[in-house]
Amino acid sequence: MTETHPIAPQRGRFITFEGGEGAGKSTQIKLLADRLNEAGIRAIVTREPGGSPGAEIIRHVVLSGMGKLLGAEAETLLFAAARDDHVHAVIKPALDQGIWVLCDRFSDSTRAYQGQQSNVAPELLTALERVTIGGLKPDLTVILDLPVEVGMARAAARRGTGMPDRFEAEGIAFHQGLRDAFRQIAMDEPQRCVLLDATLSPKAVANNIWRVLRKRLLREAAHA
Ligand code: T5A
């Protein structure tokens, strides 16, 4: 009698979206999820900080500004604890089942916000990445780039009369530094990252993302 082996599903692809405040990440991630699902590819949308029940509790603490009171390193530990739960409870299990994961912010945000802007030592960030994400690197990182004033105006318009959160409340210089940090990440890792103009219409940005994805991931998925 021949033995049958279950065929392991092909691993899903991991795509992260990064950029400053109001860059349009949430908008684009939803458009991409719809497009992938229409193409017959199962994809889930998730976010950081948050994305799992435990991490969502930490999100609330961090974005309320409580983490800032503890100091930059402790605030970084909170982001790391949230990421650890999210990776193990949501991201890895989905990828293992062949589901594509679209994540609104990931470790590049820690590098940019905590590393560049809050001066947390790169050695600490590397050590935390080892624990939380291990070898899990995004297959593609879309970095949405736009002038700081435009992003802040979009975020303010969406917020209406609500209060700005922990990071929205920072000044222009902080956000300009962030923009520079994300542009640097894109330059340092061109094979993983793509920097896209986020001032275009949502539809034009979505088409550019789709073009990159087809070129870098869908062709590769079809031949795997
Ligand atoms: N953080 C996060 C860290 O410091 N370290 C970390 O490790 C991590 C993971 C999360 C905060 O935490 C920090 C970074 C963040 O400050 P959040 O509430 O999740 O905060 O907020 P953000 O990720 O910053 O996202 P935003 O909600 O500010 O913006 P998005 O998702 O980039 O933008 P989106 O799509 O909601 O769009 C904003 C507005 O603009 C419009 C939309 O309709 C919306 O009203 N819009 C456009 N308008 C014109 N043209 C376009 N192309 C548009 N696209 C969207």
Short mmCIF file of C-alpha atoms and ligand atoms in Angstrom, two decimals:
data_model
loop_
_atom_site.label_atom_id
_atom_site.label_comp_id
_atom_site.label_asym_id
_atom_site.label_seq_id
_atom_site.Cartn_x
_atom_site.Cartn_y
_atom_site.Cartn_z
CA MET A 1 0.00 0.00 0.00
CA THR A 2 1.43 3.38 -0.94
CA GLU A 3 1.79 5.85 1.87
CA THR A 4 0.15 9.24 1.31
CA HIS A 5 1.73 12.41 2.63
CA PRO A 6 -0.37 15.50 3.23
CA ILE A 7 0.85 18.30 0.96
CA ALA A 8 1.90 21.29 3.01
CA PRO A 9 0.34 24.48 1.64
CA GLN A 10 2.71 26.92 0.01
CA ARG A 11 3.66 29.57 2.55
CA GLY A 12 1.68 32.80 2.27
CA ARG A 13 3.39 36.07 1.42
CA PHE A 14 4.01 38.70 4.06
CA ILE A 15 3.53 42.31 2.92
CA THR A 16 4.00 45.28 5.23
CA PHE A 17 2.94 48.90 4.74
CA GLU A 18 4.98 51.71 6.24
CA GLY A 19 5.16 55.49 6.14
CA GLY A 20 4.34 58.58 8.15
CA GLU A 21 1.03 59.63 9.65
CA GLY A 22 -1.84 59.89 7.17
CA ALA A 23 0.18 58.38 4.32
CA GLY A 24 -2.77 56.20 3.27
CA LYS A 25 -1.62 52.81 4.55
CA SER A 26 -5.02 51.68 5.85
CA THR A 27 -6.71 52.84 2.64
CA GLN A 28 -4.26 50.97 0.42
CA ILE A 29 -4.14 47.82 2.48
CA LYS A 30 -7.90 47.37 2.14
CA LEU A 31 -7.79 47.99 -1.61
CA LEU A 32 -4.99 45.44 -1.99
CA ALA A 33 -6.79 42.82 0.11
CA ASP A 34 -9.87 43.16 -2.13
CA ARG A 35 -7.76 42.87 -5.26
CA LEU A 36 -5.95 39.78 -3.99
CA ASN A 37 -9.20 38.13 -2.94
CA GLU A 38 -10.64 38.86 -6.40
CA ALA A 39 -7.55 37.19 -7.86
CA GLY A 40 -8.34 34.11 -5.76
CA ILE A 41 -5.60 34.71 -3.18
CA ARG A 42 -6.64 34.48 0.46
CA ALA A 43 -5.33 37.50 2.34
CA ILE A 44 -5.89 38.92 5.81
CA VAL A 45 -5.42 42.50 6.95
CA THR A 46 -3.83 43.21 10.30
CA ARG A 47 -2.00 46.07 12.00
CA GLU A 48 0.61 47.09 14.54
CA PRO A 49 0.64 47.92 17.31
CA GLY A 50 -2.23 45.47 17.75
CA GLY A 51 -3.61 42.76 15.51
CA SER A 52 -4.13 40.14 18.26
CA PRO A 53 -6.25 40.45 21.43
CA GLY A 54 -3.20 40.85 23.69
CA ALA A 55 -1.47 43.30 21.39
CA GLU A 56 -4.62 45.42 21.06
CA ILE A 57 -4.53 46.00 24.83
CA ILE A 58 -0.93 47.19 24.53
CA ARG A 59 -1.93 49.39 21.56
CA HIS A 60 -4.36 51.21 23.81
CA VAL A 61 -1.66 51.79 26.44
CA VAL A 62 0.91 53.04 23.93
CA LEU A 63 -1.31 55.32 21.85
CA SER A 64 -2.86 56.86 24.97
CA GLY A 65 0.63 58.23 25.76
CA MET A 66 1.08 56.10 28.90
CA GLY A 67 4.10 54.35 27.39
CA LYS A 68 5.85 57.67 26.82
CA LEU A 69 5.71 58.37 30.55
CA LEU A 70 7.80 55.24 31.16
CA GLY A 71 10.62 56.44 28.89
CA ALA A 72 11.71 55.57 25.35
CA GLU A 73 13.20 52.14 26.15
CA ALA A 74 10.22 50.93 28.15
CA GLU A 75 7.88 52.22 25.43
CA THR A 76 9.94 50.22 22.92
CA LEU A 77 9.51 47.11 25.09
CA LEU A 78 5.75 47.60 24.93
CA PHE A 79 5.83 47.67 21.12
CA ALA A 80 8.01 44.54 21.21
CA ALA A 81 5.64 42.70 23.56
CA ALA A 82 2.73 43.55 21.28
CA ARG A 83 4.67 42.36 18.21
CA ASP A 84 5.64 39.10 19.87
CA ASP A 85 2.01 38.23 20.58
CA HIS A 86 0.87 39.35 17.13
CA VAL A 87 3.55 37.38 15.26
CA HIS A 88 2.93 34.17 17.18
CA ALA A 89 -0.86 34.36 17.44
CA VAL A 90 -1.74 35.73 14.01
CA ILE A 91 0.99 36.30 11.43
CA LYS A 92 2.94 33.03 11.51
CA PRO A 93 -0.11 30.74 11.72
CA ALA A 94 -1.70 32.50 8.73
CA LEU A 95 1.46 32.34 6.62
CA ASP A 96 1.86 28.65 7.48
CA GLN A 97 -1.65 28.01 6.17
CA GLY A 98 -0.79 29.68 2.87
CA ILE A 99 -2.70 32.86 3.68
CA TRP A 100 -1.15 36.17 2.64
CA VAL A 101 -0.74 38.66 5.47
CA LEU A 102 -1.03 42.41 4.83
CA CYS A 103 0.22 44.27 7.88
CA ASP A 104 -0.24 47.99 8.57
CA ARG A 105 3.17 48.83 10.09
CA PHE A 106 5.78 46.36 11.38
CA SER A 107 9.40 46.42 12.56
CA ASP A 108 10.45 49.26 10.23
CA SER A 109 8.14 51.51 12.26
CA THR A 110 10.09 50.62 15.40
CA ARG A 111 13.35 51.38 13.61
CA ALA A 112 12.01 54.74 12.42
CA TYR A 113 9.94 55.92 15.42
CA GLN A 114 11.85 54.45 18.36
CA GLY A 115 15.26 54.08 16.71
CA GLN A 116 15.63 57.31 14.73
CA GLN A 117 13.26 59.61 16.54
CA SER A 118 13.47 58.43 20.15
CA ASN A 119 17.17 57.48 19.95
CA VAL A 120 16.74 53.93 21.24
CA ALA A 121 20.00 52.04 20.63
CA PRO A 122 20.11 49.86 17.49
CA GLU A 123 21.58 47.00 19.59
CA LEU A 124 18.44 46.91 21.73
CA LEU A 125 16.21 47.00 18.64
CA THR A 126 18.17 44.15 17.04
CA ALA A 127 17.95 42.07 20.24
CA LEU A 128 14.19 42.63 20.43
CA GLU A 129 13.75 41.72 16.76
CA ARG A 130 15.62 38.47 17.40
CA VAL A 131 13.11 37.57 20.11
CA THR A 132 9.92 38.82 18.48
CA ILE A 133 10.31 38.14 14.78
CA GLY A 134 13.35 35.87 14.50
CA GLY A 135 13.85 35.18 10.80
CA LEU A 136 10.46 36.56 9.76
CA LYS A 137 11.16 39.25 7.18
CA PRO A 138 8.46 40.78 5.01
CA ASP A 139 8.52 39.55 1.41
CA LEU A 140 7.64 43.08 0.37
CA THR A 141 7.45 46.38 2.24
CA VAL A 142 5.50 49.22 0.64
CA ILE A 143 6.67 52.57 1.97
CA LEU A 144 4.21 55.36 1.23
CA ASP A 145 6.00 58.67 0.96
CA LEU A 146 4.49 62.15 1.09
CA PRO A 147 5.33 65.61 2.45
CA VAL A 148 4.80 65.81 6.21
CA GLU A 149 2.31 68.67 5.98
CA VAL A 150 0.09 66.71 3.60
CA GLY A 151 0.08 63.61 5.83
CA MET A 152 -0.60 65.61 8.99
CA ALA A 153 -3.45 67.48 7.28
CA ARG A 154 -5.01 64.20 6.15
CA ALA A 155 -4.70 62.71 9.65
CA ALA A 156 -6.22 65.87 11.20
CA ALA A 157 -9.12 65.91 8.72
CA ARG A 158 -9.92 62.28 9.45
CA ARG A 159 -9.69 62.85 13.21
CA GLY A 160 -12.12 65.78 13.14
CA THR A 161 -12.59 67.12 16.66
CA GLY A 162 -10.84 64.11 18.27
CA MET A 163 -7.54 64.48 20.14
CA PRO A 164 -4.28 63.62 18.33
CA ASP A 165 -2.71 60.36 19.57
CA ARG A 166 0.74 59.94 21.13
CA PHE A 167 2.69 60.33 17.88
CA GLU A 168 0.34 62.60 15.94
CA ALA A 169 0.90 65.11 18.74
CA GLU A 170 4.64 65.37 17.95
CA GLY A 171 5.88 68.42 15.99
CA ILE A 172 6.81 68.85 12.33
CA ALA A 173 10.54 68.18 12.94
CA PHE A 174 9.72 64.75 14.44
CA HIS A 175 7.62 63.83 11.42
CA GLN A 176 10.19 65.13 8.94
CA GLY A 177 12.79 62.92 10.69
CA LEU A 178 10.44 59.97 10.28
CA ARG A 179 10.01 60.62 6.59
CA ASP A 180 13.79 60.71 6.19
CA ALA A 181 14.14 57.48 8.20
CA PHE A 182 11.63 55.60 6.02
CA ARG A 183 13.27 56.89 2.84
CA GLN A 184 16.62 55.66 4.16
CA ILE A 185 15.19 52.19 4.90
CA ALA A 186 13.90 52.04 1.31
CA MET A 187 17.34 52.98 -0.01
CA ASP A 188 19.13 50.48 2.24
CA GLU A 189 16.91 47.52 1.32
CA PRO A 190 15.70 48.00 -2.27
CA GLN A 191 15.04 44.28 -2.77
CA ARG A 192 12.53 44.15 0.06
CA CYS A 193 11.17 47.71 -0.05
CA VAL A 194 9.50 49.93 -2.58
CA LEU A 195 9.05 53.67 -2.03
CA LEU A 196 5.88 55.02 -3.66
CA ASP A 197 4.50 58.52 -4.13
CA ALA A 198 1.50 58.75 -1.77
CA THR A 199 0.34 62.18 -2.95
CA LEU A 200 -1.39 60.60 -5.96
CA SER A 201 -5.06 59.63 -5.88
CA PRO A 202 -5.91 56.46 -3.91
CA LYS A 203 -6.63 54.67 -7.18
CA ALA A 204 -3.30 55.68 -8.74
CA VAL A 205 -1.38 54.58 -5.62
CA ALA A 206 -3.27 51.27 -5.62
CA ASN A 207 -2.40 50.67 -9.26
CA ASN A 208 1.28 51.34 -8.55
CA ILE A 209 1.25 48.91 -5.63
CA TRP A 210 -0.44 46.26 -7.78
CA ARG A 211 2.17 46.75 -10.52
CA VAL A 212 5.02 46.17 -8.03
CA LEU A 213 3.28 43.18 -6.50
CA ARG A 214 2.69 41.52 -9.86
CA LYS A 215 6.29 42.01 -10.82
CA ARG A 216 7.85 40.94 -7.53
CA LEU A 217 5.49 38.44 -5.95
CA LEU A 218 2.74 37.15 -8.21
CA ARG A 219 5.06 35.97 -10.96
CA GLU A 220 7.19 34.28 -8.31
CA ALA A 221 4.09 32.71 -6.68
CA ALA A 222 2.91 31.37 -10.06
CA HIS A 223 6.26 29.65 -10.64
CA ALA A 224 6.71 28.28 -7.11
N1 T5A B 1 4.31 53.04 16.04
C1 T5A B 1 3.88 51.88 15.51
C2 T5A B 1 5.57 53.13 16.65
O1 T5A B 1 5.96 54.17 17.16
N2 T5A B 1 6.37 52.01 16.68
C3 T5A B 1 5.97 50.82 16.16
O2 T5A B 1 6.73 49.83 16.21
C4 T5A B 1 4.67 50.74 15.53
C5 T5A B 1 4.21 49.45 14.95
C6 T5A B 1 0.11 53.78 15.21
C7 T5A B 1 1.19 54.65 15.80
O3 T5A B 1 2.15 53.86 16.46
C8 T5A B 1 3.44 54.22 16.03
C9 T5A B 1 3.25 54.81 14.67
C10 T5A B 1 1.89 55.45 14.72
O4 T5A B 1 2.01 56.77 15.15
P1 T5A B 1 -2.16 54.27 14.02
O5 T5A B 1 -3.40 54.84 14.64
O6 T5A B 1 -2.19 52.84 13.66
O7 T5A B 1 -0.95 54.59 14.95
O8 T5A B 1 -1.89 55.24 12.84
P2 T5A B 1 -0.97 55.21 11.60
O9 T5A B 1 -0.38 53.88 11.35
O10 T5A B 1 -0.04 56.36 11.68
O11 T5A B 1 -1.94 55.43 10.40
P3 T5A B 1 -2.88 56.61 10.12
O12 T5A B 1 -4.21 56.11 10.55
O13 T5A B 1 -2.42 57.92 10.64
O14 T5A B 1 -2.77 56.79 8.58
P4 T5A B 1 -2.81 55.82 7.37
O15 T5A B 1 -3.35 54.49 7.66
O16 T5A B 1 -1.47 55.89 6.72
O17 T5A B 1 -3.81 56.61 6.41
P5 T5A B 1 -5.34 56.34 6.04
O18 T5A B 1 -5.44 55.37 4.96
O19 T5A B 1 -6.12 56.11 7.29
O20 T5A B 1 -5.67 57.77 5.43
C11 T5A B 1 -5.72 58.93 6.23
C12 T5A B 1 -6.77 59.91 5.62
O21 T5A B 1 -6.33 60.31 4.34
C13 T5A B 1 -7.24 59.91 3.33
C14 T5A B 1 -8.13 58.84 3.95
O22 T5A B 1 -9.39 58.82 3.38
C15 T5A B 1 -8.14 59.24 5.42
O23 T5A B 1 -9.13 60.20 5.66
N3 T5A B 1 -6.46 59.39 2.20
C16 T5A B 1 -6.18 60.12 1.09
N4 T5A B 1 -6.53 61.37 0.71
C17 T5A B 1 -6.07 61.79 -0.50
N5 T5A B 1 -5.30 61.04 -1.34
C18 T5A B 1 -4.95 59.79 -0.99
N6 T5A B 1 -4.19 59.05 -1.81
C19 T5A B 1 -5.40 59.28 0.28
N7 T5A B 1 -5.20 58.10 0.92
C20 T5A B 1 -5.85 58.20 2.09
#
